[in-house]
XYZ file of C-alpha atoms in Angstrom:
243
model
C -16.060 -6.270 0.508
C -15.087 -3.163 0.250
C -13.482 -1.873 -2.405
C -11.247 1.702 -2.367
C -11.922 4.168 -5.843
C -9.504 3.191 -8.626
C -6.003 4.360 -8.274
C -4.917 7.467 -10.231
C -4.481 6.516 -14.040
C -1.568 6.979 -15.279
C -2.455 9.416 -18.010
C -3.638 11.009 -14.533
C 0.135 11.063 -12.913
C 1.752 11.753 -16.120
C -0.550 15.379 -16.024
C 0.119 15.636 -11.880
C 4.290 15.262 -13.067
C 3.931 17.834 -16.437
C 2.709 20.700 -14.241
C 4.829 20.084 -11.229
C 8.191 20.689 -13.628
C 6.535 23.527 -15.436
C 6.545 24.962 -11.411
C 9.932 23.327 -10.436
C 12.834 21.568 -11.894
C 11.303 18.034 -10.080
C 8.379 17.062 -7.966
C 8.792 17.131 -4.874
C 6.752 14.239 -3.570
C 7.577 14.737 0.276
C 5.568 17.865 -0.357
C 2.283 15.326 -0.631
C 3.071 14.487 2.814
C 2.890 17.926 3.675
C -0.176 18.662 2.485
C -2.524 15.587 2.748
C -5.909 17.078 3.840
C -8.696 15.442 5.211
C -10.774 15.530 2.116
C -8.096 13.407 0.207
C -9.181 10.379 2.622
C -12.018 8.984 1.223
C -15.375 6.756 3.958
C -15.875 3.321 2.257
C -17.730 1.956 5.191
C -18.525 2.371 9.042
C -20.156 1.344 12.079
C -19.816 2.349 15.966
C -16.836 -0.279 16.213
C -15.167 -0.113 12.303
C -13.969 2.289 10.372
C -13.224 1.557 6.789
C -11.358 3.931 4.386
C -9.273 5.073 1.532
C -5.755 6.336 2.487
C -3.794 8.414 0.682
C -0.978 7.936 -0.734
C 2.495 9.229 0.685
C 0.874 9.496 4.485
C 1.825 7.500 7.717
C -0.510 5.590 9.543
C 0.307 6.658 12.754
C 3.529 8.479 14.697
C 4.616 11.803 14.933
C 7.359 12.942 11.946
C 8.710 15.928 11.099
C 6.750 18.845 8.322
C 3.714 16.152 8.461
C 0.665 17.321 9.315
C -1.512 14.779 8.973
C -1.569 10.835 9.604
C -3.880 8.607 9.492
C -4.386 8.824 13.658
C -4.903 12.081 13.586
C -7.307 12.233 10.727
C -9.594 10.057 12.683
C -8.959 12.423 16.004
C -10.378 15.519 13.842
C -12.927 13.670 11.762
C -14.693 10.745 13.623
C -14.119 11.737 16.563
C -17.079 10.439 18.601
C -15.856 6.620 17.713
C -13.236 7.879 20.657
C -15.689 8.618 22.846
C -16.523 5.995 25.921
C -13.152 4.240 26.022
C -12.900 4.018 22.203
C -9.261 3.250 21.155
C -7.575 3.347 17.421
C -6.632 0.486 16.889
C -5.524 -0.992 13.220
C -6.352 -4.742 12.043
C -3.905 -4.042 9.406
C -1.147 -1.814 7.664
C -0.842 -0.335 4.790
C 2.691 0.645 3.661
C 3.396 5.170 3.974
C 3.264 4.871 -0.103
C 0.552 2.186 -0.698
C -2.731 4.445 -1.158
C -6.151 2.887 -0.762
C -8.572 -0.226 1.329
C -7.319 0.754 5.484
C -9.279 -0.873 8.066
C -9.458 0.559 11.893
C -11.352 -1.138 14.751
C -12.279 0.970 17.870
C -12.949 -2.105 20.690
C -11.725 -4.799 21.349
C -14.657 -7.451 20.001
C -14.920 -6.039 16.560
C -10.845 -5.378 15.912
C -10.287 -8.995 16.768
C -13.183 -9.979 14.994
C -11.703 -8.765 12.121
C -8.204 -9.842 12.685
C -9.177 -13.277 13.038
C -9.577 -12.894 9.954
C -6.010 -11.970 8.851
C -4.279 -14.350 10.853
C -6.696 -17.152 9.856
C -6.062 -15.958 5.814
C -9.586 -16.031 5.094
C -9.199 -12.232 4.052
C -8.918 -12.172 0.353
C -6.785 -8.820 -0.917
C -6.673 -7.322 -4.442
C -4.165 -4.729 -5.062
C -3.464 -2.173 -8.719
C -0.183 -1.551 -9.465
C 2.046 -0.412 -12.528
C 5.182 -2.078 -12.654
C 7.908 -1.275 -15.480
C 8.374 -3.324 -18.638
C 5.884 -5.882 -20.178
C 5.482 -9.570 -18.519
C 6.071 -12.469 -20.788
C 3.061 -14.107 -18.805
C -0.387 -12.839 -18.689
C -0.469 -14.499 -15.122
C 2.379 -15.521 -12.806
C 2.780 -16.999 -8.680
C 5.549 -16.125 -7.566
C 7.626 -17.642 -4.241
C 10.273 -15.846 -3.110
C 10.902 -16.351 0.385
C 11.073 -12.654 2.057
C 13.864 -12.138 4.480
C 15.209 -8.626 5.936
C 18.016 -7.170 3.952
C 21.282 -7.839 6.440
C 22.600 -3.976 4.535
C 19.697 -1.839 5.511
C 21.157 -0.483 9.121
C 17.647 1.339 9.221
C 16.294 -2.177 9.139
C 13.898 -1.171 6.708
C 14.419 -2.975 3.542
C 13.500 -6.454 2.152
C 15.064 -9.126 0.281
C 14.624 -12.088 -1.260
C 15.779 -15.145 1.332
C 18.607 -17.287 0.261
C 20.239 -20.335 2.549
C 22.489 -17.456 3.852
C 19.543 -14.698 4.642
C 17.015 -17.516 5.344
C 13.367 -16.280 5.140
C 10.206 -16.617 4.690
C 7.356 -18.433 2.519
C 5.488 -16.094 0.464
C 3.232 -16.430 -2.249
C 1.173 -13.661 -4.560
C -0.581 -13.962 -7.525
C -0.209 -11.732 -10.678
C -2.453 -10.766 -13.400
C -1.537 -8.364 -15.912
C -4.584 -6.139 -17.260
C -2.719 -4.879 -19.871
C 0.725 -3.154 -20.738
C 1.596 -0.233 -22.347
C 3.324 3.058 -21.631
C 4.497 5.632 -19.067
C 6.669 8.627 -19.376
C 8.162 6.971 -22.593
C 8.918 3.504 -20.869
C 7.658 0.588 -21.193
C 4.950 -0.147 -18.227
C 2.078 -2.653 -17.209
C -1.418 -2.591 -15.249
C -1.169 -5.402 -13.076
C -3.468 -6.840 -10.130
C -1.879 -8.333 -7.316
C -3.096 -11.472 -5.057
C -0.927 -11.785 -1.996
C -1.418 -14.953 -0.176
C 0.993 -14.248 2.706
C 1.416 -10.613 4.336
C 4.780 -10.260 4.209
C 6.423 -7.045 4.839
C 7.237 -4.944 1.473
C 6.128 -8.266 0.225
C 4.292 -7.368 -3.217
C 7.532 -4.287 -4.249
C 10.232 -7.543 -3.587
C 8.008 -9.882 -5.262
C 7.477 -7.799 -8.293
C 11.400 -6.291 -8.405
C 12.860 -9.851 -8.247
C 10.158 -10.845 -11.233
C 12.044 -7.593 -13.026
C 8.865 -5.881 -13.449
C 9.186 -3.580 -10.423
C 6.474 -0.773 -8.920
C 6.721 2.656 -10.951
C 7.439 5.044 -8.664
C 8.874 2.543 -5.614
C 11.774 4.722 -4.732
C 13.209 1.840 -2.262
C 13.136 -1.156 -4.936
C 12.720 0.490 -8.087
C 14.572 3.587 -10.325
C 14.212 6.850 -8.675
C 12.596 9.573 -10.970
C 11.733 12.978 -8.608
C 9.175 13.197 -11.722
C 7.185 10.091 -10.793
C 4.275 11.840 -8.171
C 4.077 8.256 -6.073
C 4.340 4.504 -6.083
C 1.651 3.258 -8.021
C 0.503 0.958 -5.924
C -3.549 0.734 -4.570
C -4.733 -1.333 -2.262
C -7.790 -2.465 -4.103
C -10.172 -4.771 -2.925
C -10.834 -6.642 0.453
C -12.760 -9.411 1.784
C -13.300 -10.957 4.717
C -14.822 -13.832 5.229
C -15.628 -14.889 9.113
C -16.139 -18.663 10.044
């Protein structure tokens, strides 16, 4: 089982936002993506064929993006070039959203990628996410079962929504456990642990919004507050069971 270090606490986030406000009127979150360095990544586990990292928030996994100095792909090329020698090729066994931090598994051979990827396909993996959400949920535990569909109103084809009779979605299941209830920047907020049992795009973010407790800092599905330094969603633990 691989654990990523815990995500920053609400107190840490508030401190970061306060510092940003003292030097500028708003916290420019885009600056995070531009200023990420290799030191912001962490290696959790590795073999010659595998690399499990702690991905920073607001980092793309690959591709070319304006004014972005580092992606997961370029990080691997710079810091782990030997894994790309002798026919080694970077393969993403699973993915994390740009704004999500935490455990990310990378493979460098077809055999290793297929072996671990099979765990995801057969749903023998267990995933835990840590999140800060708005409000105080009435229940300490919940199972969210709304279908997830592509949002037809989004011309970019990026945003997802809850499925309806008119907008057909795919089944999805998220288990929620409330860890603690408190306040963040004057608003009621709660720390929750999430266990997705399916892997739909933006599943956790859409489920929590529909539940009435969207993720703090999620600009796509929540309040757009430039003083919140990140989306508080962190891939905390991952267990793969090979059968």
